[in-house]
PDB file of C-alpha atoms in Angstrom:
ATOM      1  CA  UNK H 126       0.000   0.000   0.000  1.00  0.00           C
ATOM      2  CA  UNK H 127       1.423   3.347  -1.048  1.00  0.00           C
ATOM      3  CA  UNK H 128       1.226   5.964   1.692  1.00  0.00           C
ATOM      4  CA  UNK H 129       1.355   9.726   2.116  1.00  0.00           C
ATOM      5  CA  UNK H 130       2.868  11.599   5.027  1.00  0.00           C
ATOM      6  CA  UNK H 131       0.986  13.983   7.280  1.00  0.00           C
ATOM      7  CA  UNK H 132       2.706  17.126   8.600  1.00  0.00           C
ATOM      8  CA  UNK H 133       3.325  15.262  11.873  1.00  0.00           C
ATOM      9  CA  UNK H 134       5.474  12.728  10.021  1.00  0.00           C
ATOM     10  CA  UNK H 135       2.960   9.906  10.407  1.00  0.00           C
ATOM     11  CA  UNK H 136       1.938   8.170   7.195  1.00  0.00           C
ATOM     12  CA  UNK H 137      -1.507   6.988   6.112  1.00  0.00           C
ATOM     13  CA  UNK H 138      -2.651   4.826   3.164  1.00  0.00           C
ATOM     14  CA  UNK H 139      -3.456   6.605  -0.091  1.00  0.00           C
ATOM     15  CA  UNK H 140      -6.573   4.446  -0.432  1.00  0.00           C
ATOM     16  CA  UNK H 141      -8.992   4.284   2.460  1.00  0.00           C
ATOM     17  CA  UNK H 142     -12.663   3.655   3.113  1.00  0.00           C
ATOM     18  CA  UNK H 143     -15.546   6.099   3.304  1.00  0.00           C
ATOM     19  CA  UNK H 144     -18.802   5.540   5.179  1.00  0.00           C
ATOM     20  CA  UNK H 145     -21.179   8.162   3.817  1.00  0.00           C
ATOM     21  CA  UNK H 146     -24.550   6.394   3.634  1.00  0.00           C
ATOM     22  CA  UNK H 147     -23.652   3.720   6.169  1.00  0.00           C
ATOM     23  CA  UNK H 148     -25.916   3.173   9.160  1.00  0.00           C
ATOM     24  CA  UNK H 149     -29.082   4.206   7.304  1.00  0.00           C
ATOM     25  CA  UNK H 150     -30.464   0.712   6.673  1.00  0.00           C
ATOM     26  CA  UNK H 151     -30.183  -1.928   9.436  1.00  0.00           C
ATOM     27  CA  UNK H 152     -30.459  -4.607   6.770  1.00  0.00           C
ATOM     28  CA  UNK H 153     -27.134  -3.519   5.257  1.00  0.00           C
ATOM     29  CA  UNK H 154     -25.231  -3.333   8.530  1.00  0.00           C
ATOM     30  CA  UNK H 155     -23.663  -6.782   8.218  1.00  0.00           C
ATOM     31  CA  UNK H 156     -22.354  -6.014   4.731  1.00  0.00           C
ATOM     32  CA  UNK H 157     -20.988  -2.664   5.906  1.00  0.00           C
ATOM     33  CA  UNK H 158     -19.096  -4.273   8.786  1.00  0.00           C
ATOM     34  CA  UNK H 159     -17.792  -6.987   6.461  1.00  0.00           C
ATOM     35  CA  UNK H 160     -16.683  -4.357   3.939  1.00  0.00           C
ATOM     36  CA  UNK H 161     -14.660  -2.512   6.538  1.00  0.00           C
ATOM     37  CA  UNK H 162     -13.053  -5.764   7.680  1.00  0.00           C
ATOM     38  CA  UNK H 163     -12.153  -6.606   4.068  1.00  0.00           C
ATOM     39  CA  UNK H 164     -10.536  -3.212   3.660  1.00  0.00           C
ATOM     40  CA  UNK H 165      -8.454  -3.635   6.793  1.00  0.00           C
ATOM     41  CA  UNK H 166      -7.127  -6.936   5.449  1.00  0.00           C
ATOM     42  CA  UNK H 167      -6.109  -5.169   2.223  1.00  0.00           C
ATOM     43  CA  UNK H 168      -4.279  -2.380   4.044  1.00  0.00           C
ATOM     44  CA  UNK H 169      -7.052   0.192   3.550  1.00  0.00           C
ATOM     45  CA  UNK H 170      -6.809   1.164   7.190  1.00  0.00           C
ATOM     46  CA  UNK H 171      -7.800   4.822   6.703  1.00  0.00           C
ATOM     47  CA  UNK H 172     -11.483   4.932   7.747  1.00  0.00           C
ATOM     48  CA  UNK H 173     -13.506   8.122   7.287  1.00  0.00           C
ATOM     49  CA  UNK H 174     -16.823   8.890   8.950  1.00  0.00           C
ATOM     50  CA  UNK H 175     -18.709  11.820  10.484  1.00  0.00           C
ATOM     51  CA  UNK H 176     -21.299  12.607  13.128  1.00  0.00           C
ATOM     52  CA  UNK H 177     -23.569  13.850  10.327  1.00  0.00           C
ATOM     53  CA  UNK H 178     -23.690  10.517   8.474  1.00  0.00           C
ATOM     54  CA  UNK H 179     -26.987   8.843   9.412  1.00  0.00           C
ATOM     55  CA  UNK H 180     -27.033  11.147  12.448  1.00  0.00           C
ATOM     56  CA  UNK H 181     -24.248   9.172  14.079  1.00  0.00           C
ATOM     57  CA  UNK H 182     -25.292   5.812  12.668  1.00  0.00           C
ATOM     58  CA  UNK H 183     -22.211   5.499  10.477  1.00  0.00           C
ATOM     59  CA  UNK H 184     -19.954   6.056  13.482  1.00  0.00           C
ATOM     60  CA  UNK H 185     -21.806   3.273  15.297  1.00  0.00           C
ATOM     61  CA  UNK H 186     -21.200   0.879  12.402  1.00  0.00           C
ATOM     62  CA  UNK H 187     -17.511   1.786  12.396  1.00  0.00           C
ATOM     63  CA  UNK H 188     -17.389   1.236  16.145  1.00  0.00           C
ATOM     64  CA  UNK H 189     -18.932  -2.211  15.758  1.00  0.00           C
ATOM     65  CA  UNK H 190     -16.559  -3.127  12.942  1.00  0.00           C
ATOM     66  CA  UNK H 191     -13.489  -1.993  14.868  1.00  0.00           C
ATOM     67  CA  UNK H 192     -14.391  -3.711  18.140  1.00  0.00           C
ATOM     68  CA  UNK H 193     -11.240  -5.564  19.144  1.00  0.00           C
ATOM     69  CA  UNK H 194      -9.381  -4.148  16.115  1.00  0.00           C
ATOM     70  CA  UNK H 195      -9.185  -0.452  16.929  1.00  0.00           C
ATOM     71  CA  UNK H 196      -5.404  -0.270  16.695  1.00  0.00           C
ATOM     72  CA  UNK H 197      -5.503  -1.475  13.080  1.00  0.00           C
ATOM     73  CA  UNK H 198      -7.324   1.632  11.832  1.00  0.00           C
ATOM     74  CA  UNK H 199      -6.642   5.326  11.390  1.00  0.00           C
ATOM     75  CA  UNK H 200     -10.072   6.799  12.150  1.00  0.00           C
ATOM     76  CA  UNK H 201     -11.262  10.143  10.788  1.00  0.00           C
ATOM     77  CA  UNK H 202     -14.458  11.837  11.944  1.00  0.00           C
ATOM     78  CA  UNK H 203     -15.951  15.316  11.671  1.00  0.00           C
ATOM     79  CA  UNK H 204     -17.820  17.928  13.662  1.00  0.00           C
ATOM     80  CA  UNK H 205     -20.817  19.709  12.122  1.00  0.00           C
ATOM     81  CA  UNK H 206     -20.362  23.480  11.679  1.00  0.00           C
ATOM     82  CA  UNK H 207     -23.490  24.018  13.787  1.00  0.00           C
ATOM     83  CA  UNK H 208     -21.677  22.352  16.705  1.00  0.00           C
ATOM     84  CA  UNK H 209     -18.278  23.962  16.138  1.00  0.00           C
ATOM     85  CA  UNK H 210     -18.129  26.462  18.992  1.00  0.00           C
ATOM     86  CA  UNK H 211     -15.345  25.804  21.478  1.00  0.00           C
ATOM     87  CA  UNK H 212     -17.551  23.930  23.951  1.00  0.00           C
ATOM     88  CA  UNK H 213     -19.735  22.459  21.218  1.00  0.00           C
ATOM     89  CA  UNK H 214     -16.772  20.929  19.388  1.00  0.00           C
ATOM     90  CA  UNK H 215     -15.575  19.233  22.560  1.00  0.00           C
ATOM     91  CA  UNK H 216     -19.039  17.902  23.347  1.00  0.00           C
ATOM     92  CA  UNK H 217     -19.533  16.676  19.778  1.00  0.00           C
ATOM     93  CA  UNK H 218     -16.198  14.869  19.860  1.00  0.00           C
ATOM     94  CA  UNK H 219     -17.124  13.140  23.106  1.00  0.00           C
ATOM     95  CA  UNK H 220     -20.378  11.915  21.563  1.00  0.00           C
ATOM     96  CA  UNK H 221     -18.491  10.627  18.528  1.00  0.00           C
ATOM     97  CA  UNK H 222     -16.024   8.813  20.767  1.00  0.00           C
ATOM     98  CA  UNK H 223     -18.906   7.079  22.511  1.00  0.00           C
ATOM     99  CA  UNK H 224     -20.523   5.992  19.244  1.00  0.00           C
ATOM    100  CA  UNK H 225     -17.182   4.809  17.885  1.00  0.00           C
ATOM    101  CA  UNK H 226     -16.459   2.897  21.074  1.00  0.00           C
ATOM    102  CA  UNK H 227     -12.952   4.309  21.314  1.00  0.00           C
ATOM    103  CA  UNK H 228     -10.901   6.600  23.512  1.00  0.00           C
ATOM    104  CA  UNK H 229      -9.422   8.634  20.631  1.00  0.00           C
ATOM    105  CA  UNK H 230     -10.075   9.808  17.094  1.00  0.00           C
ATOM    106  CA  UNK H 231      -6.953   9.883  14.956  1.00  0.00           C
ATOM    107  CA  UNK H 232      -8.011  12.847  12.807  1.00  0.00           C
ATOM    108  CA  UNK H 233     -10.915  15.171  13.623  1.00  0.00           C
ATOM    109  CA  UNK H 234     -12.158  17.593  10.969  1.00  0.00           C
ATOM    110  CA  UNK H 235     -14.378  20.657  10.801  1.00  0.00           C
ATOM    111  CA  UNK H 236     -16.878  19.430   8.192  1.00  0.00           C
ATOM    112  CA  UNK H 237     -17.166  22.869   6.574  1.00  0.00           C
ATOM    113  CA  UNK H 238     -16.863  26.439   7.750  1.00  0.00           C
ATOM    114  CA  UNK H 239     -19.897  27.812   9.569  1.00  0.00           C
ATOM    115  CA  UNK H 240     -20.857  30.703  11.768  1.00  0.00           C
ATOM    116  CA  UNK H 241     -18.464  30.061  14.638  1.00  0.00           C
ATOM    117  CA  UNK H 242     -15.072  31.824  14.573  1.00  0.00           C
ATOM    118  CA  UNK H 243     -12.292  29.536  13.431  1.00  0.00           C
ATOM    119  CA  UNK H 244     -10.197  30.507  16.423  1.00  0.00           C
ATOM    120  CA  UNK H 245     -12.811  28.946  18.712  1.00  0.00           C
ATOM    121  CA  UNK H 246     -12.899  25.687  16.773  1.00  0.00           C
ATOM    122  CA  UNK H 247      -9.103  25.515  16.578  1.00  0.00           C
ATOM    123  CA  UNK H 248      -8.849  26.184  20.318  1.00  0.00           C
ATOM    124  CA  UNK H 249     -11.230  23.269  20.904  1.00  0.00           C
ATOM    125  CA  UNK H 250      -9.148  21.036  18.650  1.00  0.00           C
ATOM    126  CA  UNK H 251      -6.026  21.982  20.611  1.00  0.00           C
ATOM    127  CA  UNK H 252      -7.773  21.140  23.866  1.00  0.00           C
ATOM    128  CA  UNK H 253      -8.909  17.786  22.500  1.00  0.00           C
ATOM    129  CA  UNK H 254      -5.343  17.003  21.416  1.00  0.00           C
ATOM    130  CA  UNK H 255      -4.040  17.979  24.855  1.00  0.00           C
ATOM    131  CA  UNK H 256      -6.656  15.729  26.488  1.00  0.00           C
ATOM    132  CA  UNK H 257      -5.739  12.779  24.261  1.00  0.00           C
ATOM    133  CA  UNK H 258      -9.214  12.585  22.699  1.00  0.00           C
ATOM    134  CA  UNK H 259      -7.945  13.339  19.191  1.00  0.00           C
ATOM    135  CA  UNK H 260      -4.463  12.965  17.740  1.00  0.00           C
ATOM    136  CA  UNK H 261      -4.643  15.426  14.842  1.00  0.00           C
ATOM    137  CA  UNK H 262      -7.138  17.895  13.412  1.00  0.00           C
ATOM    138  CA  UNK H 263      -7.976  19.293  10.012  1.00  0.00           C
ATOM    139  CA  UNK H 264     -10.712  20.815   7.879  1.00  0.00           C
ATOM    140  CA  UNK H 265     -13.011  19.815   5.046  1.00  0.00           C
ATOM    141  CA  UNK H 266     -14.488  21.776   2.132  1.00  0.00           C
ATOM    142  CA  UNK H 267     -12.070  24.728   2.505  1.00  0.00           C
ATOM    143  CA  UNK H 268     -10.933  26.537  -0.622  1.00  0.00           C
ATOM    144  CA  UNK H 269      -7.469  28.071  -0.857  1.00  0.00           C
ATOM    145  CA  UNK H 270      -8.698  31.473   0.371  1.00  0.00           C
ATOM    146  CA  UNK H 271     -10.268  29.924   3.472  1.00  0.00           C
ATOM    147  CA  UNK H 272      -7.061  27.994   4.110  1.00  0.00           C
ATOM    148  CA  UNK H 273      -5.059  31.209   3.819  1.00  0.00           C
ATOM    149  CA  UNK H 274      -7.358  32.846   6.392  1.00  0.00           C
ATOM    150  CA  UNK H 275      -6.971  29.835   8.653  1.00  0.00           C
ATOM    151  CA  UNK H 276      -3.192  30.291   8.657  1.00  0.00           C
ATOM    152  CA  UNK H 277      -3.727  33.553  10.580  1.00  0.00           C
ATOM    153  CA  UNK H 278      -5.513  31.744  13.418  1.00  0.00           C
ATOM    154  CA  UNK H 279      -3.408  30.979  16.518  1.00  0.00           C
ATOM    155  CA  UNK H 280      -2.612  27.273  16.636  1.00  0.00           C
ATOM    156  CA  UNK H 281      -3.266  26.716  12.938  1.00  0.00           C
ATOM    157  CA  UNK H 282       0.172  25.164  12.490  1.00  0.00           C
ATOM    158  CA  UNK H 283      -1.446  21.952  13.682  1.00  0.00           C
ATOM    159  CA  UNK H 284      -3.533  21.651  10.503  1.00  0.00           C
ATOM    160  CA  UNK H 285      -3.120  18.105   9.143  1.00  0.00           C
ATOM    161  CA  UNK H 286      -5.276  17.933   5.996  1.00  0.00           C
ATOM    162  CA  UNK H 287      -8.056  19.420   3.901  1.00  0.00           C
ATOM    163  CA  UNK H 288     -10.745  16.983   2.721  1.00  0.00           C
ATOM    164  CA  UNK H 289     -12.471  18.105  -0.484  1.00  0.00           C
ATOM    165  CA  UNK H 290     -14.637  16.883  -3.341  1.00  0.00           C
ATOM    166  CA  UNK H 291     -12.345  15.835  -6.199  1.00  0.00           C
ATOM    167  CA  UNK H 292     -12.883  13.464  -9.081  1.00  0.00           C
ATOM    168  CA  UNK H 293     -12.868  13.397 -12.890  1.00  0.00           C
ATOM    169  CA  UNK H 294     -16.045  15.477 -13.110  1.00  0.00           C
ATOM    170  CA  UNK H 295     -15.072  17.875 -10.283  1.00  0.00           C
ATOM    171  CA  UNK H 296     -11.662  19.159 -11.302  1.00  0.00           C
ATOM    172  CA  UNK H 297     -11.959  22.731 -10.039  1.00  0.00           C
ATOM    173  CA  UNK H 298      -9.431  22.189  -7.204  1.00  0.00           C
ATOM    174  CA  UNK H 299      -6.687  21.653  -9.791  1.00  0.00           C
ATOM    175  CA  UNK H 300      -6.629  25.338 -10.695  1.00  0.00           C
ATOM    176  CA  UNK H 301      -5.796  26.918  -7.347  1.00  0.00           C
ATOM    177  CA  UNK H 302      -6.543  24.708  -4.333  1.00  0.00           C
ATOM    178  CA  UNK H 303      -4.291  21.749  -5.085  1.00  0.00           C
ATOM    179  CA  UNK H 304      -1.327  23.977  -6.047  1.00  0.00           C
ATOM    180  CA  UNK H 305      -1.823  25.966  -2.817  1.00  0.00           C
ATOM    181  CA  UNK H 306      -1.819  22.763  -0.774  1.00  0.00           C
ATOM    182  CA  UNK H 307       1.305  21.536  -2.552  1.00  0.00           C
ATOM    183  CA  UNK H 308       3.090  24.836  -1.917  1.00  0.00           C
ATOM    184  CA  UNK H 309       2.191  24.654   1.780  1.00  0.00           C
ATOM    185  CA  UNK H 310       2.874  20.917   2.120  1.00  0.00           C
ATOM    186  CA  UNK H 311      -0.700  20.200   3.140  1.00  0.00           C
ATOM    187  CA  UNK H 312      -1.977  16.718   2.210  1.00  0.00           C
ATOM    188  CA  UNK H 313      -5.374  16.529   0.522  1.00  0.00           C
ATOM    189  CA  UNK H 314      -8.033  13.899   1.152  1.00  0.00           C
ATOM    190  CA  UNK H 315     -10.412  13.453  -1.804  1.00  0.00           C
ATOM    191  CA  UNK H 316     -13.991  12.407  -1.115  1.00  0.00           C
ATOM    192  CA  UNK H 317     -16.535  11.028  -3.605  1.00  0.00           C
ATOM    193  CA  UNK H 318     -13.744  10.008  -6.025  1.00  0.00           C
ATOM    194  CA  UNK H 319     -16.201   8.278  -8.363  1.00  0.00           C
ATOM    195  CA  UNK H 320     -18.915  10.966  -8.060  1.00  0.00           C
ATOM    196  CA  UNK H 321     -21.255   8.517  -6.286  1.00  0.00           C
ATOM    197  CA  UNK H 322     -21.184   6.353  -9.401  1.00  0.00           C
ATOM    198  CA  UNK H 323     -22.452   9.005 -11.790  1.00  0.00           C
ATOM    199  CA  UNK H 324     -19.334   8.986 -13.994  1.00  0.00           C
ATOM    200  CA  UNK H 325     -19.063   5.233 -14.353  1.00  0.00           C
ATOM    201  CA  UNK H 326     -21.018   4.995 -17.611  1.00  0.00           C
ATOM    202  CA  UNK H 327     -18.749   7.432 -19.463  1.00  0.00           C
ATOM    203  CA  UNK H 328     -17.497   5.781 -22.649  1.00  0.00           C
ATOM    204  CA  UNK H 329     -13.940   7.110 -22.401  1.00  0.00           C
ATOM    205  CA  UNK H 330     -13.571   5.989 -18.794  1.00  0.00           C
ATOM    206  CA  UNK H 331     -14.858   2.535 -19.764  1.00  0.00           C
ATOM    207  CA  UNK H 332     -12.355   2.341 -22.626  1.00  0.00           C
ATOM    208  CA  UNK H 333      -9.486   3.258 -20.307  1.00  0.00           C
ATOM    209  CA  UNK H 334     -10.670   0.709 -17.742  1.00  0.00           C
ATOM    210  CA  UNK H 335     -10.923  -2.028 -20.375  1.00  0.00           C
ATOM    211  CA  UNK H 336      -7.371  -1.293 -21.476  1.00  0.00           C
ATOM    212  CA  UNK H 337      -6.169  -2.123 -17.971  1.00  0.00           C
ATOM    213  CA  UNK H 338      -8.653  -4.978 -17.347  1.00  0.00           C
ATOM    214  CA  UNK H 339     -10.203  -3.202 -14.378  1.00  0.00           C
ATOM    215  CA  UNK H 340     -13.601  -1.729 -13.602  1.00  0.00           C
ATOM    216  CA  UNK H 341     -14.465   1.889 -14.470  1.00  0.00           C
ATOM    217  CA  UNK H 342     -14.509   2.633 -10.725  1.00  0.00           C
ATOM    218  CA  UNK H 343     -10.953   1.350 -10.333  1.00  0.00           C
ATOM    219  CA  UNK H 344      -9.820   3.422 -13.312  1.00  0.00           C
ATOM    220  CA  UNK H 345     -11.455   6.537 -11.843  1.00  0.00           C
ATOM    221  CA  UNK H 346      -9.734   5.893  -8.520  1.00  0.00           C
ATOM    222  CA  UNK H 347      -6.398   5.383 -10.255  1.00  0.00           C
ATOM    223  CA  UNK H 348      -6.866   8.773 -11.916  1.00  0.00           C
ATOM    224  CA  UNK H 349      -7.371  10.462  -8.532  1.00  0.00           C
ATOM    225  CA  UNK H 350      -4.436   8.588  -7.033  1.00  0.00           C
ATOM    226  CA  UNK H 351      -2.040   9.700  -9.783  1.00  0.00           C
ATOM    227  CA  UNK H 352      -1.317  12.792  -7.660  1.00  0.00           C
ATOM    228  CA  UNK H 353       1.281  12.880  -4.908  1.00  0.00           C
ATOM    229  CA  UNK H 354       0.305  14.000  -1.389  1.00  0.00           C
ATOM    230  CA  UNK H 355      -3.293  12.974  -1.987  1.00  0.00           C
ATOM    231  CA  UNK H 356      -5.346  10.136  -0.550  1.00  0.00           C
ATOM    232  CA  UNK H 357      -8.940   9.151  -1.205  1.00  0.00           C
ATOM    233  CA  UNK H 358     -11.792   7.499   0.687  1.00  0.00           C
ATOM    234  CA  UNK H 359     -14.261   5.737  -1.626  1.00  0.00           C
ATOM    235  CA  UNK H 360     -17.294   4.162  -0.031  1.00  0.00           C
ATOM    236  CA  UNK H 361     -17.830   0.454  -0.585  1.00  0.00           C
ATOM    237  CA  UNK H 362     -20.919  -1.399   0.558  1.00  0.00           C
ATOM    238  CA  UNK H 363     -19.629  -4.970   0.296  1.00  0.00           C
ATOM    239  CA  UNK H 364     -16.333  -6.882   0.546  1.00  0.00           C
ATOM    240  CA  UNK H 365     -16.349  -7.449  -3.229  1.00  0.00           C
ATOM    241  CA  UNK H 366     -16.733  -3.722  -3.812  1.00  0.00           C
ATOM    242  CA  UNK H 367     -13.762  -3.093  -1.503  1.00  0.00           C
ATOM    243  CA  UNK H 368     -11.631  -5.610  -3.364  1.00  0.00           C
ATOM    244  CA  UNK H 369     -12.558  -3.983  -6.650  1.00  0.00           C
ATOM    245  CA  UNK H 370     -11.533  -0.562  -5.326  1.00  0.00           C
ATOM    246  CA  UNK H 371      -8.187  -1.985  -4.242  1.00  0.00           C
ATOM    247  CA  UNK H 372      -7.329  -2.966  -7.825  1.00  0.00           C
ATOM    248  CA  UNK H 373      -6.891   0.762  -8.537  1.00  0.00           C
ATOM    249  CA  UNK H 374      -3.535   0.521  -6.800  1.00  0.00           C
ATOM    250  CA  UNK H 375      -2.279  -1.753  -9.585  1.00  0.00           C
ATOM    251  CA  UNK H 376      -3.211   0.638 -12.407  1.00  0.00           C
ATOM    252  CA  UNK H 377      -0.637   2.958 -13.923  1.00  0.00           C
ATOM    253  CA  UNK H 378      -2.431   5.213 -16.374  1.00  0.00           C
ATOM    254  CA  UNK H 379      -0.520   6.039 -19.560  1.00  0.00           C
ATOM    255  CA  UNK H 380      -0.064   9.452 -21.127  1.00  0.00           C
ATOM    256  CA  UNK H 381      -2.602   8.391 -23.740  1.00  0.00           C
ATOM    257  CA  UNK H 382      -5.086   7.443 -21.018  1.00  0.00           C
ATOM    258  CA  UNK H 383      -4.678  10.808 -19.299  1.00  0.00           C
ATOM    259  CA  UNK H 384      -5.013  12.748 -22.533  1.00  0.00           C
ATOM    260  CA  UNK H 385      -8.213  10.880 -23.411  1.00  0.00           C
ATOM    261  CA  UNK H 386      -9.672  11.544 -19.966  1.00  0.00           C
ATOM    262  CA  UNK H 387      -8.731  15.224 -20.270  1.00  0.00           C
ATOM    263  CA  UNK H 388     -10.755  15.407 -23.458  1.00  0.00           C
ATOM    264  CA  UNK H 389     -13.732  13.707 -21.829  1.00  0.00           C
ATOM    265  CA  UNK H 390     -13.427  15.616 -18.552  1.00  0.00           C
ATOM    266  CA  UNK H 391     -11.646  18.916 -19.342  1.00  0.00           C
ATOM    267  CA  UNK H 392      -9.439  20.444 -16.623  1.00  0.00           C
ATOM    268  CA  UNK H 393     -10.348  23.916 -15.366  1.00  0.00           C
ATOM    269  CA  UNK H 394      -9.159  26.879 -17.410  1.00  0.00           C
ATOM    270  CA  UNK H 395      -9.819  29.343 -14.600  1.00  0.00           C
ATOM    271  CA  UNK H 396     -10.880  29.546 -10.970  1.00  0.00           C
ATOM    272  CA  UNK H 397     -14.060  27.788  -9.922  1.00  0.00           C
ATOM    273  CA  UNK H 398     -16.005  27.904  -6.708  1.00  0.00           C
ATOM    274  CA  UNK H 399     -15.193  24.886  -4.561  1.00  0.00           C
ATOM    275  CA  UNK H 400     -17.958  22.343  -4.959  1.00  0.00           C
ATOM    276  CA  UNK H 401     -19.438  20.237  -2.149  1.00  0.00           C
ATOM    277  CA  UNK H 402     -21.684  17.209  -1.820  1.00  0.00           C
TER     278      UNK H 402
END
């Protein structure tokens, strides 16, 4: 498993597991737990969740799946902006810890910027680190201007990552955000790398996938993973889906592949507003 390095010096897998949509249907819970277990066996130990997903239900599934295996995973969760005051962030983290059945979250993110001052949220993150309840903190859905503002906040040197929407059909970050993160040595975590399946019927993507004897999803993941200092967290709802995602690690896209995908999914020619799902 290829890895990227966080500012702390700790490394995490480039390919992890997302849980958006987990915990919504009790009938799928067994498959969700089995999927996470399959990913752990494949080295996909980066596990992303959030208090917002199924109103905490996804965290509960992750907690069940990691029972007795907590040390195998690098767990990411997030605080809602509506909870992100100094005291609210701490309380939200404690609720997430309880649902996850753990004593620490490895990486705790502000899900997106809201009405509370960033200095209050960052102060809460620092307190949570000091108390051993989280190891690192970061943000999600921040454009390069918001990240620049964050650098002026006391304690912001602890920023570990920015998680953003990035895939073949959402290439806006390439124009300004990704270069900014590279310049400031800030790793990026890409969510929804296959656009929730909406890009998988594209003819060019299917042709590229066929050329490498992989699925369109694996080809789309390989395209995201072509970048250094970037990891991604696709959701998989079954062990077979997880195994399919893992084949992306074996794909090395050619210059011809990349040129064809550029024609099908043109890169940005100017700044775009950061998109969210």
